């Protein structure tokens, strides 16, 4: 292995080849130039010699001989140059061949080493399975496990569990303890394809690194022909299947993969595969249906089974980590009992899978609840006495729920309270797909009956008083809740909903409705267990027992619209909600229009996930005062630009910043943020001059709501109804490679943003250049300068108007440091100079002025960089009072505070770490050129908002740098890299080249 590890000091052959190619090109160019120069020189010499011969009356034969000899010498010289070029080409070709041979040798060695490691691991696993660790004396080491009084003999324990449990490998415990632990901690990747066995034959220890390493190399994609059993007509059809991204797509032929697939099979944690009756058939079961697939040969089938199993392992690993947006149905600390052994575990029910955790982060095993038998038992006779005897202080009146999956032993969950037991029992029963209607509350039992009847509209259950509107309050919650406190809160929640529905919506009471809606929905966000409850309450209160006579209250649907814009209930309440909205959707009535809008909100929330904050005042007022059915984007907000204008953009309750910017870019004719480098910023609710960059996955409504709440907290007692967040769209990341694709709007906004830097002293210009740029912006903003009228009547008025315009232009576009402290006479001179330069631009279009402005501004090496003022601390090697940080696409540069000249540049490759350190900003850089002090820690005093801003900006540039590096890595041929891009890569990897590329210069662009 040591032979394969390449030392850091070795030559980068790819870069070396590029260098040799560039030298070869230079030699060729020099040779061609030499030929041209020689030809010109020979021609001149011939003319001169002919003239001299004529003047001196000398024989031409002698001059011709000399010229001929000179030409021969030049030809010999050219031939020598060509020979040198050919030798260089041969050397380059030889180097390429050597590199290819070395690469092949390395690949062969790596394959041999991989094979050797695999054989060794297999031998180790065989040794472990043949000789387990047996140590009866260490069986009491685990404090959390206890033995049952009805425990079977040691031989029975051996027969139930294999000897290679993780705890046996890790500590060396008794065989009986191994049985309990191995059943408790089966890793997700240990499941066998054959479902006849509940446990695998061999289990790797959880502490082994080989299990994770091998999992990374397992194939997760495959394509090929399979026979698929048809749907309506039960016939076998040959289809081309493609497994990619956790989905199994099938087409008619391989050539159709560029088209829409004929079908799609979604693989998730609840999917599983079994072998069919035939040797070449498998049965793939998903949540929706079961598929029968047949391969052409048993070997091909084994390949498909292996890849499908790998995908299902990853899907079953934990959707909590793979898909963080998935919301667990239930979670809590329970006691799990199986095979007579108990363990205190953190349980999480996600979909149809129950996950066990040692704590809230360390997952140890899943249990598929689907199709399992779930019921309540009086006590757990397997472990009750021993568990209490172990001193765990479990109540003798505990409640027990048993889960009995098919072909597996039962698992008991010991729960401490009746409310919690009822909740777990109901949700586990629903996850198991049971038709048992005797669990849960009366409301939940009625839903289960309707679900069994597939929502039959003629059923009398729909008219049950529990499912319909009631004027009185409820005595108990509609859903099963895990605690008495939540039950009390649910009853209060129903009263709040009644107040919202019954109070008339008018101007004096509108803030009352805002307060009611915000308080009710905030409680549901704080206690997610109440989200099902409020949805069921609103469904109940918007249903009439006789819907043909009257519809439900519109205000109930308005509150439901606000609710489903934040979160959705879980199954089967979501099924009831969709059925309820579908039944009431009608574009001819106001109530039906709100039902249609609720359907849109449900679809959008399913698409983008739940919200984080309660609805804002603006969102509630927009929903109450106008029917959002009439607008695909019911809400709108202005977005401000650097040139002083704004664009009103529409959005809905689930619109993310990314979707919001897509709409904005389409309306304004701009590119995507990844290309333009523009980003959306919000102001600070405190009123300070601070801006916050908004990430693409955040929802616009959450931004408005959080800003509103923060503003109320920081300004208590003030009327904040008119204050709202201010959004600004401006450039954040500048990429020189994207300059050629800039749109006219982007160029215009870049000009105004650059001018804002100039005005605030963040861009180096002298007075003359500042005046030229001010005149250009005046021409862009206003147009041609109007001279004062020469008539006596209007001379005074026009002169005053012109002076006022000139002063406004200077105020907006001229640097503050040059205007500060100017007398009236000096201001008059500035206005005169500005008018002269402005009049010189008469007739120039705005596009021409923008082009000229950017051409001049881009002469500064740090154009597009974001500047931050900082003070180096005493520990830093920079002995200055203040410096400028310039963060750009190539790295971080430190500029002199007064002259803005370059001091030093650190490429992102040389950064070891960066960010806030206590109350300061820290940079840890690694300079390979300094042998004595390669790693240096730099500390700078900055304000906390600026520390956060510069840290996030550096992180964004580094992420973009790695994305570009990854894209370049996929280019297989070096010839695909242009000389410019190759030079760019060199600059990114070399601090010396970068520093030379940004020479120190005077702080002016003239």
CSV table of C-alpha atoms in Angstrom, one decimal, residues 262-638:
chain,number,residue,atom,x,y,z
A,262,UNK,CA,-43.6,3.6,-19.6
A,263,UNK,CA,-43.6,3.0,-15.9
A,264,UNK,CA,-41.9,3.9,-12.6
A,265,UNK,CA,-41.4,1.8,-9.5
A,266,UNK,CA,-40.5,3.9,-6.5
A,267,UNK,CA,-38.2,2.0,-4.0
A,268,UNK,CA,-38.4,3.2,-0.4
A,269,UNK,CA,-37.8,1.8,3.1
A,270,UNK,CA,-41.1,-0.2,3.0
A,271,UNK,CA,-40.2,-2.0,-0.2
A,272,UNK,CA,-38.9,-5.6,-0.1
A,273,UNK,CA,-38.0,-8.3,-2.5
A,274,UNK,CA,-38.6,-12.1,-2.4
A,275,UNK,CA,-37.8,-15.0,-4.6
A,276,UNK,CA,-40.7,-16.2,-6.8
A,277,UNK,CA,-41.7,-19.8,-7.6
A,278,UNK,CA,-39.3,-20.0,-10.5
A,279,UNK,CA,-35.6,-19.9,-10.3
A,280,UNK,CA,-35.4,-16.8,-12.4
A,281,UNK,CA,-38.3,-14.8,-10.9
A,282,UNK,CA,-38.5,-12.3,-8.1
A,283,UNK,CA,-41.4,-10.6,-6.3
A,284,UNK,CA,-40.9,-6.8,-5.7
A,285,UNK,CA,-43.4,-5.4,-3.2
A,286,UNK,CA,-43.9,-1.7,-2.8
A,287,UNK,CA,-46.4,0.4,-0.9
A,288,UNK,CA,-48.7,0.6,-3.9
A,289,UNK,CA,-48.5,-2.9,-5.6
A,290,UNK,CA,-46.5,-6.0,-6.1
A,291,UNK,CA,-44.4,-6.6,-9.3
A,292,UNK,CA,-43.3,-9.9,-10.7
A,293,UNK,CA,-40.0,-9.8,-12.7
A,294,UNK,CA,-38.2,-12.6,-14.5
A,295,UNK,CA,-34.6,-12.5,-15.8
A,296,UNK,CA,-33.1,-14.4,-18.8
A,297,UNK,CA,-30.9,-16.5,-16.6
A,298,UNK,CA,-30.3,-17.2,-12.8
A,299,UNK,CA,-27.0,-15.3,-12.9
A,300,UNK,CA,-28.6,-12.2,-14.3
A,301,UNK,CA,-31.3,-12.5,-11.6
A,302,UNK,CA,-28.7,-12.8,-8.9
A,303,UNK,CA,-27.1,-9.6,-10.2
A,304,UNK,CA,-30.4,-7.7,-10.1
A,305,UNK,CA,-31.2,-9.1,-6.6
A,306,UNK,CA,-27.8,-7.9,-5.3
A,307,UNK,CA,-28.2,-4.3,-6.7
A,308,UNK,CA,-31.8,-4.1,-5.6
A,309,UNK,CA,-30.8,-5.2,-2.1
A,310,UNK,CA,-28.1,-2.6,-2.0
A,311,UNK,CA,-30.6,0.1,-2.8
A,312,UNK,CA,-33.1,-1.1,-0.3
A,313,UNK,CA,-30.4,-1.2,2.3
A,314,UNK,CA,-29.7,2.5,1.8
A,315,UNK,CA,-33.4,3.3,1.7
A,316,UNK,CA,-34.0,1.3,4.9
A,317,UNK,CA,-30.9,2.8,6.6
A,318,UNK,CA,-32.9,5.7,8.0
A,319,UNK,CA,-35.1,8.1,6.1
A,320,UNK,CA,-34.6,10.5,9.0
A,321,UNK,CA,-31.0,11.1,7.8
A,322,UNK,CA,-31.4,10.5,4.0
A,323,UNK,CA,-34.5,12.7,3.8
A,324,UNK,CA,-34.5,15.1,6.8
A,325,UNK,CA,-37.8,16.6,5.7
A,326,UNK,CA,-39.6,13.4,6.6
A,327,UNK,CA,-41.6,13.9,9.8
A,328,UNK,CA,-41.8,11.0,12.3
A,329,UNK,CA,-45.3,9.9,13.2
A,330,UNK,CA,-44.3,9.1,16.8
A,331,UNK,CA,-41.2,9.2,18.9
A,332,UNK,CA,-40.3,8.6,22.5
A,333,UNK,CA,-38.3,6.7,25.1
A,334,UNK,CA,-39.7,3.2,25.6
A,335,UNK,CA,-38.6,-0.2,26.9
A,336,UNK,CA,-38.2,-2.9,24.2
A,337,UNK,CA,-38.5,-6.5,25.2
A,338,UNK,CA,-37.7,-9.4,22.9
A,339,UNK,CA,-36.7,-13.0,23.6
A,340,UNK,CA,-36.8,-12.3,27.4
A,341,UNK,CA,-34.4,-9.4,27.4
A,342,UNK,CA,-35.3,-5.8,27.9
A,343,UNK,CA,-33.6,-2.6,26.7
A,344,UNK,CA,-34.4,1.1,27.2
A,345,UNK,CA,-34.4,2.6,23.6
A,346,UNK,CA,-35.5,5.7,21.8
A,347,UNK,CA,-38.2,4.7,19.3
A,348,UNK,CA,-39.2,6.6,16.2
A,349,UNK,CA,-42.1,5.6,13.9
A,350,UNK,CA,-41.5,6.8,10.3
A,351,UNK,CA,-44.1,5.7,7.8
A,352,UNK,CA,-44.4,1.9,8.3
A,353,UNK,CA,-41.0,1.4,10.0
A,354,UNK,CA,-40.2,1.5,13.7
A,355,UNK,CA,-36.6,2.5,14.3
A,356,UNK,CA,-34.7,1.8,17.6
A,357,UNK,CA,-32.0,4.2,18.8
A,358,UNK,CA,-29.6,3.9,21.8
A,359,UNK,CA,-30.2,7.7,22.0
A,360,UNK,CA,-31.8,10.2,19.8
A,361,UNK,CA,-29.0,10.0,17.2
A,362,UNK,CA,-27.4,6.5,17.4
A,363,UNK,CA,-29.7,4.2,15.4
A,364,UNK,CA,-29.3,0.5,15.9
A,365,UNK,CA,-32.1,-1.3,14.0
A,366,UNK,CA,-35.4,-1.0,12.2
A,367,UNK,CA,-38.6,-3.1,12.4
A,368,UNK,CA,-41.0,-3.3,9.5
A,369,UNK,CA,-44.5,-2.8,11.0
A,370,UNK,CA,-46.3,-3.2,7.7
A,371,UNK,CA,-48.6,-6.3,7.8
A,372,UNK,CA,-47.6,-7.0,11.4
A,373,UNK,CA,-50.1,-7.8,14.1
A,374,UNK,CA,-50.3,-5.0,16.7
A,375,UNK,CA,-52.3,-5.3,19.9
A,376,UNK,CA,-52.3,-4.5,23.6
A,377,UNK,CA,-51.6,-7.1,26.2
A,378,UNK,CA,-52.1,-6.9,30.0
A,379,UNK,CA,-48.4,-7.4,31.0
A,380,UNK,CA,-45.2,-8.6,29.5
A,381,UNK,CA,-44.8,-11.9,31.4
A,382,UNK,CA,-41.4,-12.4,29.7
A,383,UNK,CA,-39.5,-9.7,31.5
A,384,UNK,CA,-41.7,-7.9,34.1
A,385,UNK,CA,-40.3,-9.4,37.3
A,386,UNK,CA,-36.7,-9.4,36.3
A,387,UNK,CA,-37.0,-5.9,34.9
A,388,UNK,CA,-38.3,-4.5,38.2
A,389,UNK,CA,-35.8,-6.6,40.1
A,390,UNK,CA,-33.0,-4.9,38.1
A,391,UNK,CA,-33.7,-1.6,39.9
A,392,UNK,CA,-34.9,0.3,36.8
A,393,UNK,CA,-38.0,1.5,38.8
A,394,UNK,CA,-40.5,0.7,36.2
A,395,UNK,CA,-44.0,1.1,37.3
A,396,UNK,CA,-45.8,-2.2,38.1
A,397,UNK,CA,-48.8,-0.8,36.3
A,398,UNK,CA,-47.0,-0.3,33.0
A,399,UNK,CA,-48.8,-0.8,29.7
A,400,UNK,CA,-47.6,-3.2,27.0
A,401,UNK,CA,-48.1,-3.2,23.2
A,402,UNK,CA,-46.9,-6.2,21.2
A,403,UNK,CA,-45.8,-6.1,17.5
A,404,UNK,CA,-45.8,-9.5,15.9
A,405,UNK,CA,-44.4,-9.3,12.3
A,406,UNK,CA,-44.8,-12.2,9.9
A,407,UNK,CA,-42.2,-14.9,10.2
A,408,UNK,CA,-40.6,-13.2,13.2
A,409,UNK,CA,-40.9,-13.3,17.0
A,410,UNK,CA,-43.0,-10.8,18.9
A,411,UNK,CA,-41.5,-7.5,20.1
A,412,UNK,CA,-43.0,-5.9,23.3
A,413,UNK,CA,-43.0,-2.2,23.9
A,414,UNK,CA,-43.4,-1.2,27.6
A,415,UNK,CA,-45.1,2.2,28.0
A,416,UNK,CA,-45.4,4.1,31.2
A,417,UNK,CA,-48.7,6.0,30.8
A,418,UNK,CA,-52.1,5.2,29.4
A,419,UNK,CA,-52.3,8.3,27.1
A,420,UNK,CA,-48.9,7.5,25.6
A,421,UNK,CA,-49.9,3.8,25.2
A,422,UNK,CA,-53.1,4.7,23.4
A,423,UNK,CA,-51.2,7.0,21.0
A,424,UNK,CA,-48.5,4.4,20.2
A,425,UNK,CA,-51.1,1.7,19.8
A,426,UNK,CA,-53.2,3.8,17.4
A,427,UNK,CA,-50.3,4.9,15.2
A,428,UNK,CA,-48.7,1.4,15.1
A,429,UNK,CA,-52.0,-0.1,14.1
A,430,UNK,CA,-52.3,2.4,11.3
A,431,UNK,CA,-48.8,1.8,10.2
A,432,UNK,CA,-49.4,-2.0,10.1
A,433,UNK,CA,-52.4,-1.4,7.8
A,434,UNK,CA,-54.8,-3.1,10.2
A,435,UNK,CA,-58.5,-2.8,9.7
A,436,UNK,CA,-59.1,-2.9,13.5
A,437,UNK,CA,-61.6,-0.2,14.3
A,438,UNK,CA,-61.4,-0.6,18.1
A,439,UNK,CA,-58.3,1.5,18.7
A,440,UNK,CA,-58.1,5.2,18.9
A,441,UNK,CA,-60.7,7.8,19.7
A,442,UNK,CA,-64.2,7.8,18.4
A,443,UNK,CA,-63.3,10.1,15.6
A,444,UNK,CA,-60.4,7.9,14.6
A,445,UNK,CA,-62.5,4.8,14.7
A,446,UNK,CA,-65.0,6.4,12.4
A,447,UNK,CA,-62.3,7.4,10.0
A,448,UNK,CA,-61.0,3.8,10.0
A,449,UNK,CA,-64.5,2.5,9.2
A,450,UNK,CA,-64.7,5.0,6.3
A,451,UNK,CA,-61.2,4.0,5.1
A,452,UNK,CA,-62.3,0.3,5.1
A,453,UNK,CA,-65.2,1.3,2.9
A,454,UNK,CA,-63.0,3.4,0.7
A,455,UNK,CA,-64.9,6.6,1.6
A,456,UNK,CA,-68.3,5.5,0.4
A,457,UNK,CA,-70.3,8.7,0.0
A,458,UNK,CA,-73.6,7.0,0.6
A,459,UNK,CA,-72.5,5.7,4.1
A,460,UNK,CA,-74.5,7.1,7.1
A,461,UNK,CA,-71.2,7.4,9.0
A,462,UNK,CA,-70.6,10.7,7.3
A,463,UNK,CA,-73.6,12.1,9.2
A,464,UNK,CA,-72.3,11.0,12.6
A,465,UNK,CA,-72.3,14.0,14.9
A,466,UNK,CA,-68.6,13.5,15.8
A,467,UNK,CA,-67.7,14.1,12.1
A,468,UNK,CA,-69.9,17.1,11.6
A,469,UNK,CA,-70.1,20.8,12.7
A,470,UNK,CA,-71.1,21.4,16.3
A,471,UNK,CA,-71.9,24.7,18.1
A,472,UNK,CA,-70.8,23.3,21.5
A,473,UNK,CA,-67.3,22.6,22.5
A,474,UNK,CA,-65.7,19.1,22.7
A,475,UNK,CA,-65.2,17.2,25.9
A,476,UNK,CA,-62.2,15.2,24.6
A,477,UNK,CA,-59.8,15.6,21.7
A,478,UNK,CA,-60.7,14.2,18.4
A,479,UNK,CA,-57.3,12.3,18.1
A,480,UNK,CA,-55.3,10.2,20.4
A,481,UNK,CA,-52.7,12.4,22.2
A,482,UNK,CA,-49.8,11.1,24.4
A,483,UNK,CA,-50.3,13.2,27.5
A,484,UNK,CA,-53.1,14.8,29.6
A,485,UNK,CA,-51.5,18.3,29.1
A,486,UNK,CA,-51.8,18.0,25.3
A,487,UNK,CA,-55.4,16.8,25.7
A,488,UNK,CA,-56.2,20.0,27.6
A,489,UNK,CA,-54.4,22.0,25.0
A,490,UNK,CA,-56.5,20.4,22.3
A,491,UNK,CA,-59.7,21.4,23.9
A,492,UNK,CA,-58.5,25.0,24.2
A,493,UNK,CA,-57.5,24.8,20.5
A,494,UNK,CA,-61.1,23.9,19.6
A,495,UNK,CA,-62.4,26.9,21.4
A,496,UNK,CA,-59.9,29.2,19.6
A,497,UNK,CA,-61.1,27.8,16.3
A,498,UNK,CA,-64.7,28.4,17.2
A,499,UNK,CA,-63.9,32.0,18.1
A,500,UNK,CA,-62.1,32.5,14.8
A,501,UNK,CA,-65.0,31.0,12.9
A,502,UNK,CA,-67.9,32.8,14.7
A,503,UNK,CA,-66.5,36.3,15.0
A,504,UNK,CA,-67.3,38.4,11.9
A,505,UNK,CA,-64.4,39.6,9.8
A,506,UNK,CA,-64.5,43.4,9.7
A,507,UNK,CA,-62.0,46.2,10.1
A,508,UNK,CA,-62.2,46.6,13.9
A,509,UNK,CA,-61.9,42.8,14.5
A,510,UNK,CA,-59.3,42.0,11.8
A,511,UNK,CA,-56.4,42.1,14.2
A,512,UNK,CA,-58.4,39.9,16.5
A,513,UNK,CA,-58.5,37.2,13.8
A,514,UNK,CA,-54.8,37.7,13.1
A,515,UNK,CA,-54.0,37.1,16.8
A,516,UNK,CA,-56.2,34.0,17.0
A,517,UNK,CA,-54.8,32.4,13.9
A,518,UNK,CA,-51.2,33.1,14.9
A,519,UNK,CA,-51.6,31.8,18.5
A,520,UNK,CA,-53.4,28.6,17.4
A,521,UNK,CA,-50.9,27.7,14.7
A,522,UNK,CA,-47.9,28.6,16.8
A,523,UNK,CA,-49.1,26.1,19.4
A,524,UNK,CA,-49.3,23.4,16.7
A,525,UNK,CA,-45.8,24.3,15.6
A,526,UNK,CA,-44.5,24.1,19.2
A,527,UNK,CA,-46.3,20.8,19.8
A,528,UNK,CA,-46.4,18.8,16.5
A,529,UNK,CA,-48.7,16.2,18.2
A,530,UNK,CA,-51.5,18.8,17.8
A,531,UNK,CA,-51.2,19.2,14.1
A,532,UNK,CA,-53.4,16.2,13.3
A,533,UNK,CA,-55.8,17.5,16.0
A,534,UNK,CA,-56.3,21.0,14.5
A,535,UNK,CA,-56.8,19.6,11.0
A,536,UNK,CA,-59.4,17.2,12.2
A,537,UNK,CA,-61.2,20.0,14.2
A,538,UNK,CA,-61.3,22.2,11.1
A,539,UNK,CA,-62.6,19.4,8.9
A,540,UNK,CA,-65.3,18.7,11.5
A,541,UNK,CA,-66.3,22.4,11.8
A,542,UNK,CA,-66.5,22.9,8.0
A,543,UNK,CA,-68.8,19.8,7.5
A,544,UNK,CA,-72.5,20.0,7.7
A,545,UNK,CA,-74.8,17.1,8.5
A,546,UNK,CA,-76.9,18.1,5.5
A,547,UNK,CA,-74.5,19.6,2.9
A,548,UNK,CA,-77.1,19.9,0.2
A,549,UNK,CA,-78.9,22.6,2.3
A,550,UNK,CA,-76.0,24.7,3.5
A,551,UNK,CA,-72.2,24.8,3.2
A,552,UNK,CA,-69.8,25.1,6.1
A,553,UNK,CA,-68.5,28.4,7.4
A,554,UNK,CA,-66.0,30.1,5.0
A,555,UNK,CA,-63.9,31.3,7.9
A,556,UNK,CA,-63.3,27.7,8.9
A,557,UNK,CA,-61.9,27.0,5.4
A,558,UNK,CA,-59.8,30.2,5.6
A,559,UNK,CA,-58.2,29.0,8.8
A,560,UNK,CA,-57.8,25.5,7.3
A,561,UNK,CA,-56.0,27.1,4.3
A,562,UNK,CA,-53.6,28.9,6.6
A,563,UNK,CA,-53.1,25.6,8.4
A,564,UNK,CA,-52.3,23.3,5.4
A,565,UNK,CA,-49.9,26.0,4.1
A,566,UNK,CA,-47.8,25.3,7.2
A,567,UNK,CA,-48.1,21.5,7.7
A,568,UNK,CA,-50.2,18.5,6.7
A,569,UNK,CA,-51.8,15.9,8.9
A,570,UNK,CA,-50.6,12.3,8.7
A,571,UNK,CA,-52.3,9.2,7.3
A,572,UNK,CA,-55.3,8.6,7.6
A,573,UNK,CA,-56.2,12.2,8.4
A,574,UNK,CA,-54.6,13.4,5.2
A,575,UNK,CA,-56.8,11.0,3.3
A,576,UNK,CA,-59.8,12.5,5.0
A,577,UNK,CA,-58.7,16.0,4.3
A,578,UNK,CA,-58.2,15.4,0.6
A,579,UNK,CA,-61.6,13.7,0.4
A,580,UNK,CA,-63.3,16.5,2.3
A,581,UNK,CA,-61.7,19.2,0.0
A,582,UNK,CA,-62.5,17.2,-3.2
A,583,UNK,CA,-66.2,16.9,-2.1
A,584,UNK,CA,-66.5,20.7,-1.5
A,585,UNK,CA,-64.4,22.0,-4.4
A,586,UNK,CA,-66.7,24.2,-6.5
A,587,UNK,CA,-65.6,27.2,-8.6
A,588,UNK,CA,-69.2,28.6,-8.5
A,589,UNK,CA,-69.3,29.4,-4.7
A,590,UNK,CA,-67.0,31.2,-2.4
A,591,UNK,CA,-66.8,28.2,-0.1
A,592,UNK,CA,-65.9,25.9,-3.0
A,593,UNK,CA,-63.3,28.4,-4.2
A,594,UNK,CA,-61.6,28.3,-0.8
A,595,UNK,CA,-61.7,24.5,-0.9
A,596,UNK,CA,-59.9,24.5,-4.3
A,597,UNK,CA,-57.3,26.9,-2.9
A,598,UNK,CA,-56.8,24.5,0.1
A,599,UNK,CA,-56.2,21.7,-2.4
A,600,UNK,CA,-53.5,23.8,-4.0
A,601,UNK,CA,-51.9,24.4,-0.6
A,602,UNK,CA,-51.9,20.7,0.1
A,603,UNK,CA,-50.2,19.9,-3.1
A,604,UNK,CA,-47.6,22.7,-2.6
A,605,UNK,CA,-46.9,21.6,1.0
A,606,UNK,CA,-46.4,18.0,-0.1
A,607,UNK,CA,-44.0,19.3,-2.8
A,608,UNK,CA,-41.9,21.6,-0.6
A,609,UNK,CA,-42.4,20.3,2.9
A,610,UNK,CA,-43.6,22.0,6.1
A,611,UNK,CA,-43.0,25.5,7.2
A,612,UNK,CA,-41.0,26.7,10.2
A,613,UNK,CA,-42.9,29.8,11.3
A,614,UNK,CA,-46.5,30.8,11.9
A,615,UNK,CA,-48.3,32.9,9.2
A,616,UNK,CA,-47.4,36.6,9.1
A,617,UNK,CA,-50.0,39.3,9.4
A,618,UNK,CA,-49.7,40.0,5.6
A,619,UNK,CA,-50.4,36.3,4.8
A,620,UNK,CA,-53.5,36.2,7.1
A,621,UNK,CA,-54.9,39.4,5.8
A,622,UNK,CA,-54.4,38.4,2.2
A,623,UNK,CA,-56.2,35.1,2.9
A,624,UNK,CA,-59.1,36.7,4.8
A,625,UNK,CA,-59.8,39.9,2.8
A,626,UNK,CA,-59.6,38.4,-0.8
A,627,UNK,CA,-60.2,35.0,-2.1
A,628,UNK,CA,-56.8,33.5,-3.0
A,629,UNK,CA,-58.5,31.2,-5.5
A,630,UNK,CA,-58.4,33.9,-8.2
A,631,UNK,CA,-54.6,34.1,-8.1
A,632,UNK,CA,-52.1,31.4,-8.7
A,633,UNK,CA,-49.7,33.3,-6.6
A,634,UNK,CA,-51.9,34.9,-3.9
A,635,UNK,CA,-49.3,37.0,-2.1
A,636,UNK,CA,-46.8,39.5,-3.5
A,637,UNK,CA,-43.9,41.6,-2.2
A,638,UNK,CA,-41.6,44.2,-3.8
